[in-house]
PDB file of N, CA and C in Angstrom:
ATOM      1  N   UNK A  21     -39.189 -18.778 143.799  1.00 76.00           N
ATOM      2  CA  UNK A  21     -38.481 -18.130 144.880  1.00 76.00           C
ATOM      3  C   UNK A  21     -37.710 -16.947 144.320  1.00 76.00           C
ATOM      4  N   UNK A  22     -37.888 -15.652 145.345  1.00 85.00           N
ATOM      5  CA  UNK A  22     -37.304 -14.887 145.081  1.00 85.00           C
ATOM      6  C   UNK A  22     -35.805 -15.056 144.780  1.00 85.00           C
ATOM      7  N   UNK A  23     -34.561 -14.746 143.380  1.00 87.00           N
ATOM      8  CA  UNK A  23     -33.368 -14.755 143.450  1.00 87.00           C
ATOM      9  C   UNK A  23     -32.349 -14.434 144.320  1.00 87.00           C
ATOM     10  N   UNK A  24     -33.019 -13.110 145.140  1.00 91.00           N
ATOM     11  CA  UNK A  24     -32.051 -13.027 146.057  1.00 91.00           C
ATOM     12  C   UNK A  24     -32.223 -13.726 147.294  1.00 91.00           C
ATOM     13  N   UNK A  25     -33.058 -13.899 147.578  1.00 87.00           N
ATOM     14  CA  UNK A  25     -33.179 -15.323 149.140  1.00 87.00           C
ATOM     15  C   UNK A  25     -32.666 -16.130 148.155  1.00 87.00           C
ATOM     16  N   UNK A  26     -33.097 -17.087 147.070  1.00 87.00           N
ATOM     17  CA  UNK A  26     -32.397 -18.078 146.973  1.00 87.00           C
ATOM     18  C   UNK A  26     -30.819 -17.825 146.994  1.00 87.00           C
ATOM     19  N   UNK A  27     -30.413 -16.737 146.773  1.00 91.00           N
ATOM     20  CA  UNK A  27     -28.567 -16.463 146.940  1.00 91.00           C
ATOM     21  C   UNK A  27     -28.161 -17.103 148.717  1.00 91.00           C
ATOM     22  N   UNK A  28     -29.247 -15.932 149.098  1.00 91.00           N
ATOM     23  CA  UNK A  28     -28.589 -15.848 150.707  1.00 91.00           C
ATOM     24  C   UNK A  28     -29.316 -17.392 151.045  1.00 91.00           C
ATOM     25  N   UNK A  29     -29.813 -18.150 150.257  1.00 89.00           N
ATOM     26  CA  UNK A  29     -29.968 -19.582 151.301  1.00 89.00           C
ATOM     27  C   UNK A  29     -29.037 -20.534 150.843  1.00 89.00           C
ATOM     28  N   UNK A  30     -28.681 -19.931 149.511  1.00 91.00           N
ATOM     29  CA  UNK A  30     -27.537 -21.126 149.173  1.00 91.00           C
ATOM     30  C   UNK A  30     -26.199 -20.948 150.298  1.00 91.00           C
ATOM     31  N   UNK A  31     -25.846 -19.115 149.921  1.00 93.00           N
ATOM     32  CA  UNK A  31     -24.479 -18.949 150.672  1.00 93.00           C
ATOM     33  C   UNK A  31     -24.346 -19.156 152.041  1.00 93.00           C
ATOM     34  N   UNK A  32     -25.932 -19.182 152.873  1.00 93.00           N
ATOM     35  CA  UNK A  32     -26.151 -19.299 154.150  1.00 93.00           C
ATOM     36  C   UNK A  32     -25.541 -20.931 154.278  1.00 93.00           C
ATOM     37  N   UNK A  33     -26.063 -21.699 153.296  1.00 91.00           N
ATOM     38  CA  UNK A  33     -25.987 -22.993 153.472  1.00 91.00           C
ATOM     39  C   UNK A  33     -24.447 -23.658 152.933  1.00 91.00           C
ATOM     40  N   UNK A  34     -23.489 -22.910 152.542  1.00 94.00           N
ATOM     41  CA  UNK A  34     -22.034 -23.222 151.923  1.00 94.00           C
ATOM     42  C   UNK A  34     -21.601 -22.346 153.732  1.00 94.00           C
ATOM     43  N   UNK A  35     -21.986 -21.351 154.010  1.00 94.00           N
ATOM     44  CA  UNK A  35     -21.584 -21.031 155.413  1.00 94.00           C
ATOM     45  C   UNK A  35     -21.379 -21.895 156.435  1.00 94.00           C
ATOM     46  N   UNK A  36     -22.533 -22.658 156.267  1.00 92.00           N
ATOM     47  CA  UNK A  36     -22.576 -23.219 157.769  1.00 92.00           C
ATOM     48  C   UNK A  36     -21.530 -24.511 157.435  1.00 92.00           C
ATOM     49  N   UNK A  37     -22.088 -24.761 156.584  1.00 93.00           N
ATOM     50  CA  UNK A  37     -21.007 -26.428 155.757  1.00 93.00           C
ATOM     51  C   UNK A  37     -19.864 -26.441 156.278  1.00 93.00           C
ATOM     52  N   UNK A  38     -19.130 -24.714 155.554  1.00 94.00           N
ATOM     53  CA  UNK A  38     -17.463 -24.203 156.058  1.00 94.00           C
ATOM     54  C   UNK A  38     -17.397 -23.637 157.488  1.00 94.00           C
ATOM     55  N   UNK A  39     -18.260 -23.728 158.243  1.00 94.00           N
ATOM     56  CA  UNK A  39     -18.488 -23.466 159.855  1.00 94.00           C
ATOM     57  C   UNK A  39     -17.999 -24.839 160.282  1.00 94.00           C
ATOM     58  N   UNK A  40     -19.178 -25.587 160.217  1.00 90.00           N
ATOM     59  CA  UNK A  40     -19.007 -27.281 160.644  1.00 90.00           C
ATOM     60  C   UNK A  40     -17.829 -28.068 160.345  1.00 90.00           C
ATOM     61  N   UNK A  41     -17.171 -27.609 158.854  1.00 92.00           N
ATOM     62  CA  UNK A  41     -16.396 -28.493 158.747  1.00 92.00           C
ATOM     63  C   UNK A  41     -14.544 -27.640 159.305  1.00 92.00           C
ATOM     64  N   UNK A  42     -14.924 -26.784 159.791  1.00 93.00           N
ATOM     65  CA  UNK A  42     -13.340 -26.002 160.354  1.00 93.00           C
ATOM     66  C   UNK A  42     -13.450 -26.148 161.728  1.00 93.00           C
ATOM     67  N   UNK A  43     -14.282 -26.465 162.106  1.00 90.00           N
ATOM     68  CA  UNK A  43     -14.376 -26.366 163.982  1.00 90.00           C
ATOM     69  C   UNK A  43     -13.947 -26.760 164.580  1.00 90.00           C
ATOM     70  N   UNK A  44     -13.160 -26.969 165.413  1.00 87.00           N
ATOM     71  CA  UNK A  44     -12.739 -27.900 166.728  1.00 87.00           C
ATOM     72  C   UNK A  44     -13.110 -27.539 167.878  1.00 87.00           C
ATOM     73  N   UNK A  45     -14.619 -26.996 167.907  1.00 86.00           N
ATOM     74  CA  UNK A  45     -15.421 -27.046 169.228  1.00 86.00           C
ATOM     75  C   UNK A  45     -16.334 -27.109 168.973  1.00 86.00           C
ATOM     76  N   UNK A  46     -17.087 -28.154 169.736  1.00 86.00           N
ATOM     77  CA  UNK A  46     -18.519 -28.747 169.887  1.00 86.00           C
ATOM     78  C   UNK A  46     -19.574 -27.535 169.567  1.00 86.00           C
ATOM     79  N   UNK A  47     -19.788 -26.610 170.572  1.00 87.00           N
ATOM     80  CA  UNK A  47     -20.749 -25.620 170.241  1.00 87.00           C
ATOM     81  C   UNK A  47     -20.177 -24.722 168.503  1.00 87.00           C
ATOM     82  N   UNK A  48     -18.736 -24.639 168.325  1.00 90.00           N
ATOM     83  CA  UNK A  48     -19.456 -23.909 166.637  1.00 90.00           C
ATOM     84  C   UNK A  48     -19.801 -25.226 165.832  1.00 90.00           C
ATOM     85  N   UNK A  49     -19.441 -26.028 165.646  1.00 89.00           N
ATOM     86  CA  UNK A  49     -19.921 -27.674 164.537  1.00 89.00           C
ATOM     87  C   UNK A  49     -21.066 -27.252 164.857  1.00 89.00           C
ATOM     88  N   UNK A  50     -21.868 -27.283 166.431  1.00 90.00           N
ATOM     89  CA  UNK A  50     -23.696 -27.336 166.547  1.00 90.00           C
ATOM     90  C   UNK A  50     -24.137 -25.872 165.411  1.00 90.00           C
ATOM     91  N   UNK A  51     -23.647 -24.934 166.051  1.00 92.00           N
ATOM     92  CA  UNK A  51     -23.293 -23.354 165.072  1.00 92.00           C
ATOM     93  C   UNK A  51     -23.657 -24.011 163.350  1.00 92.00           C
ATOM     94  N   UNK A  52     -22.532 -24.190 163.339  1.00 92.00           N
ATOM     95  CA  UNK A  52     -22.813 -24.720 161.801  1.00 92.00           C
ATOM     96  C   UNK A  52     -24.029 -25.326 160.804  1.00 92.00           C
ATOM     97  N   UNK A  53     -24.473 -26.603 162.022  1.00 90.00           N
ATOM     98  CA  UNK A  53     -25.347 -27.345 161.391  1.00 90.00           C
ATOM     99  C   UNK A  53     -26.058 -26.449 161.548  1.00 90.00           C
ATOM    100  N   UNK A  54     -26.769 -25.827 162.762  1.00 91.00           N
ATOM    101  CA  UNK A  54     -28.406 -25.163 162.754  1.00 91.00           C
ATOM    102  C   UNK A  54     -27.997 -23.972 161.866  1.00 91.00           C
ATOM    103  N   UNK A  55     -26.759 -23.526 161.135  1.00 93.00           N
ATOM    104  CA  UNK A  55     -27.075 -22.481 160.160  1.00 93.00           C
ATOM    105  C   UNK A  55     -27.274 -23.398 158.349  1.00 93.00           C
ATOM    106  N   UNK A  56     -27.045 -24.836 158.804  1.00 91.00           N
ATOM    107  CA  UNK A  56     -27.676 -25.594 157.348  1.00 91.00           C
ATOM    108  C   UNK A  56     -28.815 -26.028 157.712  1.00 91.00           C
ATOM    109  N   UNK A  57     -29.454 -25.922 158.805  1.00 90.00           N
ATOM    110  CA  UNK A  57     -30.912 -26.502 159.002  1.00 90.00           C
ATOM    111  C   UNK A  57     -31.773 -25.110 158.429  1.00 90.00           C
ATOM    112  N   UNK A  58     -31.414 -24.155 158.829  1.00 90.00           N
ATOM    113  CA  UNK A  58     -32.703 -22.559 158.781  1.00 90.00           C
ATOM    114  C   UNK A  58     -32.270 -22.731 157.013  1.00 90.00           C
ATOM    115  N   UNK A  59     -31.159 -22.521 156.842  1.00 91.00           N
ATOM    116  CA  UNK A  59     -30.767 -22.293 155.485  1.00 91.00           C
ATOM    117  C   UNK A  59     -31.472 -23.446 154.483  1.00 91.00           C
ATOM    118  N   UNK A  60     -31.550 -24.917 154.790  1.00 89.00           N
ATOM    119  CA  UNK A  60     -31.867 -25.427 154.209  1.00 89.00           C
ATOM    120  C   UNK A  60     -33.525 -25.748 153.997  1.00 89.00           C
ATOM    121  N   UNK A  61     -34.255 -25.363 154.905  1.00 88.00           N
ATOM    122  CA  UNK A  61     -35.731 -24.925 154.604  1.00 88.00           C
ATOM    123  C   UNK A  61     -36.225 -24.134 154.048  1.00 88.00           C
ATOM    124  N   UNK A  62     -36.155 -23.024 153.449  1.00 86.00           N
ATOM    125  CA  UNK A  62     -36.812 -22.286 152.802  1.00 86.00           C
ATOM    126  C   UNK A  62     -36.687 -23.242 151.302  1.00 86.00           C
ATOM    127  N   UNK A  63     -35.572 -23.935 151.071  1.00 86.00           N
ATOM    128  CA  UNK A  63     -35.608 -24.306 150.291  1.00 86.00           C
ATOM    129  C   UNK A  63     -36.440 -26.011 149.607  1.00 86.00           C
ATOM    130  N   UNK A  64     -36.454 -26.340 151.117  1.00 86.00           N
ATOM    131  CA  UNK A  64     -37.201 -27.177 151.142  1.00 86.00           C
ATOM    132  C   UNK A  64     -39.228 -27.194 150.977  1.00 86.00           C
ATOM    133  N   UNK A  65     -39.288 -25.466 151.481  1.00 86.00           N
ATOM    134  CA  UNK A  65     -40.752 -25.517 151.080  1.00 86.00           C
ATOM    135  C   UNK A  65     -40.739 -24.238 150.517  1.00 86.00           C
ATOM    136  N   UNK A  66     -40.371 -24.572 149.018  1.00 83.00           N
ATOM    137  CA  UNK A  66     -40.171 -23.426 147.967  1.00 83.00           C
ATOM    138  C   UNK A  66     -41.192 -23.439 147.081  1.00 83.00           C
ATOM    139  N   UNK A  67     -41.935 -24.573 146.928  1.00 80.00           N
ATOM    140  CA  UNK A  67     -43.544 -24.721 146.049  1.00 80.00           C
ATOM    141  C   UNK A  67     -44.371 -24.548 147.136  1.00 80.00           C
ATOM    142  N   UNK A  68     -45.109 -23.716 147.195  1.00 83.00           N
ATOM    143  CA  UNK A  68     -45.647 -23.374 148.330  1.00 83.00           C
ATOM    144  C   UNK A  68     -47.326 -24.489 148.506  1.00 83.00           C
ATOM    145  N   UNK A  69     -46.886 -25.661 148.618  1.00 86.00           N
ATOM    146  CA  UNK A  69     -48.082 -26.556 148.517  1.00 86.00           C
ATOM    147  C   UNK A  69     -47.826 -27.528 149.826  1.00 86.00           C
ATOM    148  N   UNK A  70     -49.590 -27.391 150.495  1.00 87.00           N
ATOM    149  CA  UNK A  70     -49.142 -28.338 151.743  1.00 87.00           C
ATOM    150  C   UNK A  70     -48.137 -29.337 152.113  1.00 87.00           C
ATOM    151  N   UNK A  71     -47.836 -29.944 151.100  1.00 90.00           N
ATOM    152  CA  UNK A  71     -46.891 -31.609 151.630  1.00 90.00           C
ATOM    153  C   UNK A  71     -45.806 -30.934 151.210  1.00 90.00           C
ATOM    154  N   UNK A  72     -45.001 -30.158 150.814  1.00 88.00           N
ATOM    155  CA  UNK A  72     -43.990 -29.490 150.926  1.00 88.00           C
ATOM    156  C   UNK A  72     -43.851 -28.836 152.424  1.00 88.00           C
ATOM    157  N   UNK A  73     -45.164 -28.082 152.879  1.00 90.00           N
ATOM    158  CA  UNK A  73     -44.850 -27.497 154.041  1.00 90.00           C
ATOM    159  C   UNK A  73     -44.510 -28.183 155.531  1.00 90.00           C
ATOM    160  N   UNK A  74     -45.469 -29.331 154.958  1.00 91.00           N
ATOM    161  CA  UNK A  74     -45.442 -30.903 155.982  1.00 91.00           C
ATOM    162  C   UNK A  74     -44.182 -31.369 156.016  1.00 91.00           C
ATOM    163  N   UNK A  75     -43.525 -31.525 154.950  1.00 89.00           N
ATOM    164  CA  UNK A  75     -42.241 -32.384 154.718  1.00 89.00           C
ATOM    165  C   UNK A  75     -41.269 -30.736 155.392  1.00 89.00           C
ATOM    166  N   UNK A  76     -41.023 -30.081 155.298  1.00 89.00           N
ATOM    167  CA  UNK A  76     -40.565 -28.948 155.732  1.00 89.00           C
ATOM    168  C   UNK A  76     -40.505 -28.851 157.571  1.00 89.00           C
ATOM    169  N   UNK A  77     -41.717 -28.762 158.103  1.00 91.00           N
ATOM    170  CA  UNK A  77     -41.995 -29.162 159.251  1.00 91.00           C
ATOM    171  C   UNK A  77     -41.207 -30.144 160.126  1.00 91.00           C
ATOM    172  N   UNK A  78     -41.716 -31.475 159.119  1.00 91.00           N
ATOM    173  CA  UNK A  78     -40.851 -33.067 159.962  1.00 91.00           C
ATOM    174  C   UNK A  78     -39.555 -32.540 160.232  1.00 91.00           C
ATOM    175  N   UNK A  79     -38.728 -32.018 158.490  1.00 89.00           N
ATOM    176  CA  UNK A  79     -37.493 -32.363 158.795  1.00 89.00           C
ATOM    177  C   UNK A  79     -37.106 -31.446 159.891  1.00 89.00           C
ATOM    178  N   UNK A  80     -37.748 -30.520 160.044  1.00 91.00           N
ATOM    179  CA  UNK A  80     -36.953 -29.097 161.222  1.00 91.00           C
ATOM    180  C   UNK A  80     -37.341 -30.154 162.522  1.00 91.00           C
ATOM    181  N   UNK A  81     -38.507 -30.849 162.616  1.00 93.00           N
ATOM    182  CA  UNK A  81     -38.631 -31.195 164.122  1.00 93.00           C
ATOM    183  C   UNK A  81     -37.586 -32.333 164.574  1.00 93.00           C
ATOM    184  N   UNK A  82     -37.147 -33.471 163.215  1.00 92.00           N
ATOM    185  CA  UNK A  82     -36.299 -34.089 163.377  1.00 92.00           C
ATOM    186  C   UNK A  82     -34.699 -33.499 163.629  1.00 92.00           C
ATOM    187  N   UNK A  83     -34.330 -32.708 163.059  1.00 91.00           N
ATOM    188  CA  UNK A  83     -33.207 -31.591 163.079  1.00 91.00           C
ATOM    189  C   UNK A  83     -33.246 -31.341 164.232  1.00 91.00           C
ATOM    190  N   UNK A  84     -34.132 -30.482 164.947  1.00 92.00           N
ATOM    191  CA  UNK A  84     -34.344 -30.353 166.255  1.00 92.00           C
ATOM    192  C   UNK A  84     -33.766 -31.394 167.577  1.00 92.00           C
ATOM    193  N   UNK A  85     -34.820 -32.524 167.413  1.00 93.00           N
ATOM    194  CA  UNK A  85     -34.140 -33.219 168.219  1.00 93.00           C
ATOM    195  C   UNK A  85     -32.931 -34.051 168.154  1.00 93.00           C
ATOM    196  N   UNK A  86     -32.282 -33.899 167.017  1.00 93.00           N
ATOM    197  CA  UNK A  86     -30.783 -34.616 166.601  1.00 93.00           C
ATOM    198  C   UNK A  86     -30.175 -33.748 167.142  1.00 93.00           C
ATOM    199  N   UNK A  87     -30.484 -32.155 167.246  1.00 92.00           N
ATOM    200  CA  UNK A  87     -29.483 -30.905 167.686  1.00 92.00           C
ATOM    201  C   UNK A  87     -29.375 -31.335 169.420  1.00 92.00           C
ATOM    202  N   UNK A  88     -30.490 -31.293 169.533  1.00 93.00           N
ATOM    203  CA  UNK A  88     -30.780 -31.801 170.841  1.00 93.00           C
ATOM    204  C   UNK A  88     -29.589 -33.040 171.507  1.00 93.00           C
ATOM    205  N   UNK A  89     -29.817 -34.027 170.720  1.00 93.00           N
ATOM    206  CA  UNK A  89     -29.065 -34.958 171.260  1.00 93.00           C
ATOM    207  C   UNK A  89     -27.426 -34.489 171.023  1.00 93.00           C
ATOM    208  N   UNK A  90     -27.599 -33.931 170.078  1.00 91.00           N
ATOM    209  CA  UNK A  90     -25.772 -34.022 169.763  1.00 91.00           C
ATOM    210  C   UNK A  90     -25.004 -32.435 171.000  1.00 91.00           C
ATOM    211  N   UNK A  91     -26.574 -31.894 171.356  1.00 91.00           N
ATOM    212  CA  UNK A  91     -25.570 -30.657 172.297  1.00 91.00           C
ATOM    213  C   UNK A  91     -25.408 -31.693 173.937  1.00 91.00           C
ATOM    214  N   UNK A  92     -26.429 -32.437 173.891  1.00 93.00           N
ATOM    215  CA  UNK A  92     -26.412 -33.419 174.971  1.00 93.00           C
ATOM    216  C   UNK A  92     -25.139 -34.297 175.321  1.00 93.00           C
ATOM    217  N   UNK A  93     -24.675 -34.852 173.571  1.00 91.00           N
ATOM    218  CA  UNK A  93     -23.373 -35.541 173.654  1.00 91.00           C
ATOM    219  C   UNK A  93     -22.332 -34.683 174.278  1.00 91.00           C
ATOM    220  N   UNK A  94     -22.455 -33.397 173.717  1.00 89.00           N
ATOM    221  CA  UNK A  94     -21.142 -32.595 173.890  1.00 89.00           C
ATOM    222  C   UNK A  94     -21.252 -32.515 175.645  1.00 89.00           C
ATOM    223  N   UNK A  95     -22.344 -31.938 176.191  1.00 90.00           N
ATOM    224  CA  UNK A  95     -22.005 -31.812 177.430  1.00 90.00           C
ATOM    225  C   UNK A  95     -22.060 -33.053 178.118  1.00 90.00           C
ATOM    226  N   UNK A  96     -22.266 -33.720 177.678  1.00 91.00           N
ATOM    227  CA  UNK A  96     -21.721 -34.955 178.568  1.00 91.00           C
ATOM    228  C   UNK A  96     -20.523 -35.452 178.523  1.00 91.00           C
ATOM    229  N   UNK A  97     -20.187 -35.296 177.556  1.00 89.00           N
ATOM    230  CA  UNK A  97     -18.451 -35.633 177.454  1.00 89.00           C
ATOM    231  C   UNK A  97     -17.644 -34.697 178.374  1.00 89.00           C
ATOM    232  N   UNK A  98     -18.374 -33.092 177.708  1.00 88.00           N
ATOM    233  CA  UNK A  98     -17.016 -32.208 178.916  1.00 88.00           C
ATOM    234  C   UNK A  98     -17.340 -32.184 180.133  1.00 88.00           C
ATOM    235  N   UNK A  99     -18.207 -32.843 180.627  1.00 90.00           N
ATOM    236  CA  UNK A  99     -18.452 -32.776 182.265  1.00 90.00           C
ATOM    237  C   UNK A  99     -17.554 -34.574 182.693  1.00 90.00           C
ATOM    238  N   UNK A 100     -17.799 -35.350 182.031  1.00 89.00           N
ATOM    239  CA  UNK A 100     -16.745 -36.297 182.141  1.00 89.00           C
ATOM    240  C   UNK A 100     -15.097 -36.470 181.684  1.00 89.00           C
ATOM    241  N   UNK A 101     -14.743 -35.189 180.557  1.00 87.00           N
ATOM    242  CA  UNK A 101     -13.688 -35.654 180.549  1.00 87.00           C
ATOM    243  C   UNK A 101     -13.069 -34.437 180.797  1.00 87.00           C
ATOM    244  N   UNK A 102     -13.878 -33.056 180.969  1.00 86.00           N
ATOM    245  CA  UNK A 102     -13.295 -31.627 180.700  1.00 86.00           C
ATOM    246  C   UNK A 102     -12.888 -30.823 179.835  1.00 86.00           C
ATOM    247  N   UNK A 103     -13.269 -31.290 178.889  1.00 83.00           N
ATOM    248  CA  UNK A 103     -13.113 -31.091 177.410  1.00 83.00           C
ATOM    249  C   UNK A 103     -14.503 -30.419 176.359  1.00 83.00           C
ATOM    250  N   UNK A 104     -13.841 -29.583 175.849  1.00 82.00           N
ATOM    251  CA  UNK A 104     -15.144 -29.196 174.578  1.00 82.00           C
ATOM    252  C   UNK A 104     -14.357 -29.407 173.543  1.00 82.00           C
ATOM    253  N   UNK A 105     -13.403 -29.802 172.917  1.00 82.00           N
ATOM    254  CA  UNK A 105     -12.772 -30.233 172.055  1.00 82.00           C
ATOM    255  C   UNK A 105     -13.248 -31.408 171.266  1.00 82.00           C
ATOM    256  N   UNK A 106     -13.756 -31.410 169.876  1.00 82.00           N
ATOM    257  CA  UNK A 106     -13.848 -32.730 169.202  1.00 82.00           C
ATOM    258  C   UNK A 106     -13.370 -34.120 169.611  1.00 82.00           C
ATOM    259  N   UNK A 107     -11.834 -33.197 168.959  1.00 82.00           N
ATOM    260  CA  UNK A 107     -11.093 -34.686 168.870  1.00 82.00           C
ATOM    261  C   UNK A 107     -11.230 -35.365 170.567  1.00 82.00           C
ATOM    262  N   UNK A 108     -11.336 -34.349 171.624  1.00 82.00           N
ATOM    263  CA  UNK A 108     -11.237 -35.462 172.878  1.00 82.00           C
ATOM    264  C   UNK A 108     -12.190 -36.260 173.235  1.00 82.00           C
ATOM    265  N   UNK A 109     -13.298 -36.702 171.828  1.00 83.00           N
ATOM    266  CA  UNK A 109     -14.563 -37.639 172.653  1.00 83.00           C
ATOM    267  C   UNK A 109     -13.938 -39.252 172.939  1.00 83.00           C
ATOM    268  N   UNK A 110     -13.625 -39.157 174.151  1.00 83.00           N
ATOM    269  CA  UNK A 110     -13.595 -40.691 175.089  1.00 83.00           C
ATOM    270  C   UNK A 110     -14.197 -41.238 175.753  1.00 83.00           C
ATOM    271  N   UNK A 111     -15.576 -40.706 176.514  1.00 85.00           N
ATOM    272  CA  UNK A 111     -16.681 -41.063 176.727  1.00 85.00           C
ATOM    273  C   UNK A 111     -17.361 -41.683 176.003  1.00 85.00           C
ATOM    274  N   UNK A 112     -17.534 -42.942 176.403  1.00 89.00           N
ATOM    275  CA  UNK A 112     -18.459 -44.482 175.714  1.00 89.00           C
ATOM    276  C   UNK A 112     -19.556 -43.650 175.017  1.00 89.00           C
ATOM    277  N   UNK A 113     -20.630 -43.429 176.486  1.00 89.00           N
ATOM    278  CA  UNK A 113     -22.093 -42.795 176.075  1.00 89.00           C
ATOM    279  C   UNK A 113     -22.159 -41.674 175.518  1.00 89.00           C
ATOM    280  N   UNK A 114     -20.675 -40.726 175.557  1.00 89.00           N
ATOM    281  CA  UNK A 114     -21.010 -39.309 174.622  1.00 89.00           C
ATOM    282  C   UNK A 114     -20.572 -40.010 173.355  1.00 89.00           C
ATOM    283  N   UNK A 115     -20.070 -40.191 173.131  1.00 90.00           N
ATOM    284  CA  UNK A 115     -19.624 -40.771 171.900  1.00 90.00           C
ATOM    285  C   UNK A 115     -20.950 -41.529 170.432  1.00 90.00           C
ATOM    286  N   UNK A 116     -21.572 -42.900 171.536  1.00 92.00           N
ATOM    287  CA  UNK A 116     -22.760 -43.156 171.265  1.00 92.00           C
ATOM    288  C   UNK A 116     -23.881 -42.480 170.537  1.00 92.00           C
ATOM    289  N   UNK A 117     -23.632 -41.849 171.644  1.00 92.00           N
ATOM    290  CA  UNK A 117     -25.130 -40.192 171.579  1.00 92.00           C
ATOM    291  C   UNK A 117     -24.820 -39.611 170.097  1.00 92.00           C
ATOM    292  N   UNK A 118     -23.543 -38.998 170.315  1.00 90.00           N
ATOM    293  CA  UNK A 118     -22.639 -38.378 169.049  1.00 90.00           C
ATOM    294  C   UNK A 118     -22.948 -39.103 167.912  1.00 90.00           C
ATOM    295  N   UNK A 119     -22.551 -40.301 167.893  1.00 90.00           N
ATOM    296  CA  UNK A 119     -22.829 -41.143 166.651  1.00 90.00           C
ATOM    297  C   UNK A 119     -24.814 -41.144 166.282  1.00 90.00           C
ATOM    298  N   UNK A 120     -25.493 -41.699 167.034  1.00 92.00           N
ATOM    299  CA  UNK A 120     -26.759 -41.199 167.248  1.00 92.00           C
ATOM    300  C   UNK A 120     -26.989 -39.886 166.293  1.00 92.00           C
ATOM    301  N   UNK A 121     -26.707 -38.965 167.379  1.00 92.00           N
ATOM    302  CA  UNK A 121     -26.867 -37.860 166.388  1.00 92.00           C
ATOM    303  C   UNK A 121     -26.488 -37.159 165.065  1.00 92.00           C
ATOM    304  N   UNK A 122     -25.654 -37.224 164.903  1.00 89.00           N
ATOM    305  CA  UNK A 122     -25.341 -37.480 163.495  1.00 89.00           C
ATOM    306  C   UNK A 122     -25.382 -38.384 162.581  1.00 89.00           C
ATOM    307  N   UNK A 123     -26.193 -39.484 162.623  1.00 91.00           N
ATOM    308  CA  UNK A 123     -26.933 -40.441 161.873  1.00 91.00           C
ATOM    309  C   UNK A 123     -28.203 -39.894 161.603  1.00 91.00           C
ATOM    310  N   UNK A 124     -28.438 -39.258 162.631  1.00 91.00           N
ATOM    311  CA  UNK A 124     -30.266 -38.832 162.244  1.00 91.00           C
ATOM    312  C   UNK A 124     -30.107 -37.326 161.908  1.00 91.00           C
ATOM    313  N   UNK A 125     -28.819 -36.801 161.845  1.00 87.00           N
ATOM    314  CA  UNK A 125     -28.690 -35.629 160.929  1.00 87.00           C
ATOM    315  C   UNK A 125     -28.440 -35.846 159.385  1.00 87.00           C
ATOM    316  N   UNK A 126     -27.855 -36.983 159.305  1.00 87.00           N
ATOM    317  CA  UNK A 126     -27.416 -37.485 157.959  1.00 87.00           C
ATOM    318  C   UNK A 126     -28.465 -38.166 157.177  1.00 87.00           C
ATOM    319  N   UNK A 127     -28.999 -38.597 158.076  1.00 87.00           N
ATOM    320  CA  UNK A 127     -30.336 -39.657 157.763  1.00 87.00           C
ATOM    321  C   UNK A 127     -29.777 -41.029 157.071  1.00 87.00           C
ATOM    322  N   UNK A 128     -29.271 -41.521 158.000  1.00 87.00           N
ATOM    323  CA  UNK A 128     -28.675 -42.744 157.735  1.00 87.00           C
ATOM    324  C   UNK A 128     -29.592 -44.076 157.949  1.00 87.00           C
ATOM    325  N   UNK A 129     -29.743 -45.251 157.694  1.00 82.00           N
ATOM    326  CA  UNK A 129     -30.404 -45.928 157.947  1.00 82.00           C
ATOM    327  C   UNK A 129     -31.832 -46.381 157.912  1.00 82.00           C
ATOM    328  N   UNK A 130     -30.924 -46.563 159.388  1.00 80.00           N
ATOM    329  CA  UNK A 130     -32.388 -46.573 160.595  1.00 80.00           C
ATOM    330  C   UNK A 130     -33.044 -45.582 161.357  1.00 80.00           C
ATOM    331  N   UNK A 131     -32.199 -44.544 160.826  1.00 75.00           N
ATOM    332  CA  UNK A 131     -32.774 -43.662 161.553  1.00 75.00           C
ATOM    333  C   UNK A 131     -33.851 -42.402 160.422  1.00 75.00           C
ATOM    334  N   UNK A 132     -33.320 -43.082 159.339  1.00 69.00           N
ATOM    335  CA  UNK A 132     -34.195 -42.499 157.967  1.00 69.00           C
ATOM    336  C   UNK A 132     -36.229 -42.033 157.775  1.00 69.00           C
TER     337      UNK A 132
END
């Protein structure tokens, strides 16, 4: 890999990290992660050999639909509680979802 993409995918990927982890609103945290998802693929299919590109693929489609669920959590919470604020998740099922989704962003488990 070229040195300078690998710069801009590392710093892309310390970006989004310090995006996600300063936020106290639902849409920049989402902000954040999908700037460690783009950032973190190139690096993921950096040997340019099929099952790299395969494994590259899954994880974006899985990413995908975890993004999916976790923008789902958010608006379901602020249409029940009025809130886009983190800290206000009090909604059972946004909450759920939330947890959900960030398990299968983390790749925890069962959801591995």
């Amino acid at each position: 890999m070229n040195p300078q993409a690998k710069l801009i995918s590392i710093s892309s990927l310390l970006l989004g990290t310090t995006i996600t982890i300063s936020s106290s609103h639902w849409m920049m945290a989402w902000t954040g992660l999908e700037i460690n998802t783009l950032a973190i693929l190139p690096l993921i299919s950096n040997p340019h050999h099929p099952r790299a590109i395969e494994a590259a693929t899954k994880y974006f489609l899985v990413q995908a639909a975890a993004s999916t669920l976790l923008l789902f959590s958010s608006t379901t919470n602020a249409l029940f509680t009025g809130q886009w604020d983190i800290t206000q998740l009090t909604h059972a099922t946004s909450c759920l979802l939330l947890t959900t989704a960030i398990s299968i962003k983390l790749g925890l488990v069962p959801f591995h």
